[in-house]
């Protein structure tokens, strides 16, 4: 089914599918593609396809590109769309590369007492801020409502996976 669609579209088929919102004749193409993979959620198929479709020919990031990401984030924040355009790469790849390179001072191993205290303070602050924003809080796991990446950025010594 998906292969037939690609054959019908010809040489620019992958590009068209990747930007299907620009092509009205492709409305619903992701539903057809998903039928070929019935045991996968549609959203997972779409996101994986975008990663594969927009993978640049040169997969390795140069030190200059990594430094350009650091400088951009320092001065402009995490506007991945703009940075991706500048670098000629996909937003997903730029964001993933940032996650891998951002912390130069990450620690591994045992947490210090100061780190524990800082984490505790940051989580409490985050929860207090959210308590004022949420009118009808559902009482799912509190951990799911915490912005771990933001806390990791403020903590500066551990990545978001280690914080939660």
PDB file of C-alpha atoms in Angstrom:
ATOM      1  CA  UNK A   1       0.000   0.000   0.000  1.00  0.00           C
ATOM      2  CA  UNK A   2       2.675   2.519   1.045  1.00  0.00           C
ATOM      3  CA  UNK A   3       4.973   1.322  -1.766  1.00  0.00           C
ATOM      4  CA  UNK A   4       2.175   1.834  -4.308  1.00  0.00           C
ATOM      5  CA  UNK A   5       1.718   5.380  -3.063  1.00  0.00           C
ATOM      6  CA  UNK A   6       5.430   6.093  -3.466  1.00  0.00           C
ATOM      7  CA  UNK A   7       5.470   4.619  -6.991  1.00  0.00           C
ATOM      8  CA  UNK A   8       2.473   6.732  -8.000  1.00  0.00           C
ATOM      9  CA  UNK A   9       4.117   9.903  -6.733  1.00  0.00           C
ATOM     10  CA  UNK A  10       7.356   9.288  -8.573  1.00  0.00           C
ATOM     11  CA  UNK A  11      10.735  10.869  -7.936  1.00  0.00           C
ATOM     12  CA  UNK A  12       9.536  13.544  -5.502  1.00  0.00           C
ATOM     13  CA  UNK A  13       7.308  11.130  -3.589  1.00  0.00           C
ATOM     14  CA  UNK A  14       9.240  11.103  -0.332  1.00  0.00           C
ATOM     15  CA  UNK A  15       9.535  14.865  -0.298  1.00  0.00           C
ATOM     16  CA  UNK A  16       5.792  15.201  -0.991  1.00  0.00           C
ATOM     17  CA  UNK A  17       4.847  12.770   1.769  1.00  0.00           C
ATOM     18  CA  UNK A  18       7.161  14.561   4.186  1.00  0.00           C
ATOM     19  CA  UNK A  19       5.377  17.832   3.385  1.00  0.00           C
ATOM     20  CA  UNK A  20       1.917  16.390   2.718  1.00  0.00           C
ATOM     21  CA  UNK A  21       0.102  19.463   4.070  1.00  0.00           C
ATOM     22  CA  UNK A  22       1.316  21.300   0.951  1.00  0.00           C
ATOM     23  CA  UNK A  23      -0.257  18.692  -1.343  1.00  0.00           C
ATOM     24  CA  UNK A  24      -4.066  18.383  -1.079  1.00  0.00           C
ATOM     25  CA  UNK A  25      -4.022  15.180  -3.135  1.00  0.00           C
ATOM     26  CA  UNK A  26      -2.070  13.521  -0.307  1.00  0.00           C
ATOM     27  CA  UNK A  27      -4.626  14.243   2.396  1.00  0.00           C
ATOM     28  CA  UNK A  28      -4.870  11.117   4.539  1.00  0.00           C
ATOM     29  CA  UNK A  29      -1.659   9.569   3.205  1.00  0.00           C
ATOM     30  CA  UNK A  30      -0.427   8.869   6.728  1.00  0.00           C
ATOM     31  CA  UNK A  31      -3.556   6.794   7.379  1.00  0.00           C
ATOM     32  CA  UNK A  32      -2.691   4.675   4.337  1.00  0.00           C
ATOM     33  CA  UNK A  33       0.900   4.330   5.471  1.00  0.00           C
ATOM     34  CA  UNK A  34      -0.232   3.381   8.984  1.00  0.00           C
ATOM     35  CA  UNK A  35      -2.388   0.553   7.566  1.00  0.00           C
ATOM     36  CA  UNK A  36       0.858  -1.091   6.458  1.00  0.00           C
ATOM     37  CA  UNK A  37       2.035  -1.074  10.088  1.00  0.00           C
ATOM     38  CA  UNK A  38      -1.099  -2.008  12.064  1.00  0.00           C
ATOM     39  CA  UNK A  39       0.690  -2.646  15.360  1.00  0.00           C
ATOM     40  CA  UNK A  40       2.270   0.800  15.530  1.00  0.00           C
ATOM     41  CA  UNK A  41       0.538   3.989  16.689  1.00  0.00           C
ATOM     42  CA  UNK A  42      -0.020   6.502  13.866  1.00  0.00           C
ATOM     43  CA  UNK A  43       1.874   9.216  15.724  1.00  0.00           C
ATOM     44  CA  UNK A  44       4.918   6.972  16.210  1.00  0.00           C
ATOM     45  CA  UNK A  45       4.941   6.113  12.498  1.00  0.00           C
ATOM     46  CA  UNK A  46       4.712   9.757  11.513  1.00  0.00           C
ATOM     47  CA  UNK A  47       7.500  10.903  13.852  1.00  0.00           C
ATOM     48  CA  UNK A  48       9.843   8.074  12.861  1.00  0.00           C
ATOM     49  CA  UNK A  49       9.212   8.753   9.181  1.00  0.00           C
ATOM     50  CA  UNK A  50      10.014  12.444   9.629  1.00  0.00           C
ATOM     51  CA  UNK A  51      13.294  11.525  11.276  1.00  0.00           C
ATOM     52  CA  UNK A  52      14.188   9.219   8.393  1.00  0.00           C
ATOM     53  CA  UNK A  53      12.919  11.539   5.649  1.00  0.00           C
ATOM     54  CA  UNK A  54      14.812  14.544   6.934  1.00  0.00           C
ATOM     55  CA  UNK A  55      18.021  12.836   7.913  1.00  0.00           C
ATOM     56  CA  UNK A  56      20.749  14.741   6.181  1.00  0.00           C
ATOM     57  CA  UNK A  57      23.158  12.970   3.879  1.00  0.00           C
ATOM     58  CA  UNK A  58      25.983  13.845   6.244  1.00  0.00           C
ATOM     59  CA  UNK A  59      24.901  12.376   9.582  1.00  0.00           C
ATOM     60  CA  UNK A  60      27.937  13.280  11.646  1.00  0.00           C
ATOM     61  CA  UNK A  61      27.845  16.681  13.263  1.00  0.00           C
ATOM     62  CA  UNK A  62      31.042  18.674  12.951  1.00  0.00           C
ATOM     63  CA  UNK A  63      32.553  20.433  15.939  1.00  0.00           C
ATOM     64  CA  UNK A  64      31.780  23.745  14.204  1.00  0.00           C
ATOM     65  CA  UNK A  65      28.091  22.814  13.885  1.00  0.00           C
ATOM     66  CA  UNK A  66      27.945  21.789  17.538  1.00  0.00           C
ATOM     67  CA  UNK A  67      29.544  25.071  18.548  1.00  0.00           C
ATOM     68  CA  UNK A  68      27.092  26.948  16.326  1.00  0.00           C
ATOM     69  CA  UNK A  69      24.228  25.232  18.181  1.00  0.00           C
ATOM     70  CA  UNK A  70      25.706  26.235  21.549  1.00  0.00           C
ATOM     71  CA  UNK A  71      26.135  29.868  20.473  1.00  0.00           C
ATOM     72  CA  UNK A  72      22.658  30.030  18.943  1.00  0.00           C
ATOM     73  CA  UNK A  73      20.962  28.640  22.059  1.00  0.00           C
ATOM     74  CA  UNK A  74      22.951  30.978  24.285  1.00  0.00           C
ATOM     75  CA  UNK A  75      21.826  34.057  22.362  1.00  0.00           C
ATOM     76  CA  UNK A  76      18.414  33.000  20.964  1.00  0.00           C
ATOM     77  CA  UNK A  77      17.138  30.180  23.136  1.00  0.00           C
ATOM     78  CA  UNK A  78      15.757  26.947  21.764  1.00  0.00           C
ATOM     79  CA  UNK A  79      14.132  28.139  18.536  1.00  0.00           C
ATOM     80  CA  UNK A  80      14.842  24.842  16.772  1.00  0.00           C
ATOM     81  CA  UNK A  81      12.941  25.786  13.626  1.00  0.00           C
ATOM     82  CA  UNK A  82      15.125  28.828  12.915  1.00  0.00           C
ATOM     83  CA  UNK A  83      18.340  27.042  13.815  1.00  0.00           C
ATOM     84  CA  UNK A  84      17.413  24.017  11.690  1.00  0.00           C
ATOM     85  CA  UNK A  85      16.874  26.303   8.700  1.00  0.00           C
ATOM     86  CA  UNK A  86      20.261  27.957   9.268  1.00  0.00           C
ATOM     87  CA  UNK A  87      22.027  24.601   9.499  1.00  0.00           C
ATOM     88  CA  UNK A  88      20.051  22.887   6.750  1.00  0.00           C
ATOM     89  CA  UNK A  89      19.034  20.093   9.122  1.00  0.00           C
ATOM     90  CA  UNK A  90      15.753  18.944  10.640  1.00  0.00           C
ATOM     91  CA  UNK A  91      14.396  20.405  13.874  1.00  0.00           C
ATOM     92  CA  UNK A  92      14.333  16.948  15.436  1.00  0.00           C
ATOM     93  CA  UNK A  93      18.003  16.334  14.683  1.00  0.00           C
ATOM     94  CA  UNK A  94      19.042  19.769  15.930  1.00  0.00           C
ATOM     95  CA  UNK A  95      17.133  19.311  19.195  1.00  0.00           C
ATOM     96  CA  UNK A  96      18.541  15.799  19.708  1.00  0.00           C
ATOM     97  CA  UNK A  97      22.062  17.026  19.057  1.00  0.00           C
ATOM     98  CA  UNK A  98      21.552  19.827  21.589  1.00  0.00           C
ATOM     99  CA  UNK A  99      20.454  17.283  24.175  1.00  0.00           C
ATOM    100  CA  UNK A 100      23.654  15.337  23.593  1.00  0.00           C
ATOM    101  CA  UNK A 101      26.062  18.286  23.618  1.00  0.00           C
ATOM    102  CA  UNK A 102      24.556  20.948  25.893  1.00  0.00           C
ATOM    103  CA  UNK A 103      25.895  20.022  29.294  1.00  0.00           C
ATOM    104  CA  UNK A 104      29.640  20.368  29.502  1.00  0.00           C
ATOM    105  CA  UNK A 105      29.672  19.971  33.268  1.00  0.00           C
ATOM    106  CA  UNK A 106      27.344  17.005  33.772  1.00  0.00           C
ATOM    107  CA  UNK A 107      28.246  14.734  36.628  1.00  0.00           C
ATOM    108  CA  UNK A 108      27.818  10.994  36.908  1.00  0.00           C
ATOM    109  CA  UNK A 109      27.651   8.808  39.950  1.00  0.00           C
ATOM    110  CA  UNK A 110      26.597   9.771  43.451  1.00  0.00           C
ATOM    111  CA  UNK A 111      24.720  13.003  43.989  1.00  0.00           C
ATOM    112  CA  UNK A 112      26.137  15.535  46.414  1.00  0.00           C
ATOM    113  CA  UNK A 113      24.039  16.901  49.256  1.00  0.00           C
ATOM    114  CA  UNK A 114      23.976  20.296  47.494  1.00  0.00           C
ATOM    115  CA  UNK A 115      22.652  18.699  44.303  1.00  0.00           C
ATOM    116  CA  UNK A 116      19.904  16.913  46.249  1.00  0.00           C
ATOM    117  CA  UNK A 117      18.931  20.153  47.958  1.00  0.00           C
ATOM    118  CA  UNK A 118      18.958  22.124  44.687  1.00  0.00           C
ATOM    119  CA  UNK A 119      16.835  19.465  42.995  1.00  0.00           C
ATOM    120  CA  UNK A 120      14.379  19.478  45.904  1.00  0.00           C
ATOM    121  CA  UNK A 121      14.122  23.288  45.795  1.00  0.00           C
ATOM    122  CA  UNK A 122      13.655  23.392  42.015  1.00  0.00           C
ATOM    123  CA  UNK A 123      10.967  20.692  42.037  1.00  0.00           C
ATOM    124  CA  UNK A 124       9.095  22.452  44.848  1.00  0.00           C
ATOM    125  CA  UNK A 125       9.272  25.755  42.984  1.00  0.00           C
ATOM    126  CA  UNK A 126       8.030  24.122  39.771  1.00  0.00           C
ATOM    127  CA  UNK A 127       5.116  22.457  41.585  1.00  0.00           C
ATOM    128  CA  UNK A 128       4.153  25.679  43.384  1.00  0.00           C
ATOM    129  CA  UNK A 129       4.131  27.612  40.113  1.00  0.00           C
ATOM    130  CA  UNK A 130       2.017  24.959  38.420  1.00  0.00           C
ATOM    131  CA  UNK A 131      -0.416  24.795  41.342  1.00  0.00           C
ATOM    132  CA  UNK A 132      -1.362  28.407  40.636  1.00  0.00           C
ATOM    133  CA  UNK A 133      -1.714  27.811  36.894  1.00  0.00           C
ATOM    134  CA  UNK A 134      -3.850  24.668  36.949  1.00  0.00           C
ATOM    135  CA  UNK A 135      -7.508  25.235  37.763  1.00  0.00           C
ATOM    136  CA  UNK A 136      -8.653  21.616  37.685  1.00  0.00           C
ATOM    137  CA  UNK A 137      -5.633  19.528  38.571  1.00  0.00           C
ATOM    138  CA  UNK A 138      -5.961  15.866  37.851  1.00  0.00           C
ATOM    139  CA  UNK A 139      -4.088  13.861  40.368  1.00  0.00           C
ATOM    140  CA  UNK A 140      -1.930  11.771  38.086  1.00  0.00           C
ATOM    141  CA  UNK A 141       1.593  11.137  39.180  1.00  0.00           C
ATOM    142  CA  UNK A 142       3.110  14.419  40.254  1.00  0.00           C
ATOM    143  CA  UNK A 143       6.279  13.409  38.469  1.00  0.00           C
ATOM    144  CA  UNK A 144       4.469  13.594  35.104  1.00  0.00           C
ATOM    145  CA  UNK A 145       3.570  17.236  35.669  1.00  0.00           C
ATOM    146  CA  UNK A 146       7.110  18.409  36.382  1.00  0.00           C
ATOM    147  CA  UNK A 147       9.212  20.021  33.669  1.00  0.00           C
ATOM    148  CA  UNK A 148      12.314  17.867  34.106  1.00  0.00           C
ATOM    149  CA  UNK A 149      14.217  19.470  31.229  1.00  0.00           C
ATOM    150  CA  UNK A 150      13.704  22.934  32.718  1.00  0.00           C
ATOM    151  CA  UNK A 151      14.813  21.667  36.123  1.00  0.00           C
ATOM    152  CA  UNK A 152      17.866  20.008  34.580  1.00  0.00           C
ATOM    153  CA  UNK A 153      18.753  23.265  32.814  1.00  0.00           C
ATOM    154  CA  UNK A 154      18.597  25.161  36.115  1.00  0.00           C
ATOM    155  CA  UNK A 155      20.424  22.466  38.074  1.00  0.00           C
ATOM    156  CA  UNK A 156      23.189  22.418  35.404  1.00  0.00           C
ATOM    157  CA  UNK A 157      24.973  19.342  36.747  1.00  0.00           C
ATOM    158  CA  UNK A 158      22.600  16.503  35.761  1.00  0.00           C
ATOM    159  CA  UNK A 159      20.510  15.682  32.703  1.00  0.00           C
ATOM    160  CA  UNK A 160      16.720  15.499  32.792  1.00  0.00           C
ATOM    161  CA  UNK A 161      16.661  11.701  32.952  1.00  0.00           C
ATOM    162  CA  UNK A 162      18.755  11.707  36.120  1.00  0.00           C
ATOM    163  CA  UNK A 163      16.571  14.351  37.746  1.00  0.00           C
ATOM    164  CA  UNK A 164      13.314  12.448  37.554  1.00  0.00           C
TER     165      UNK A 164
END
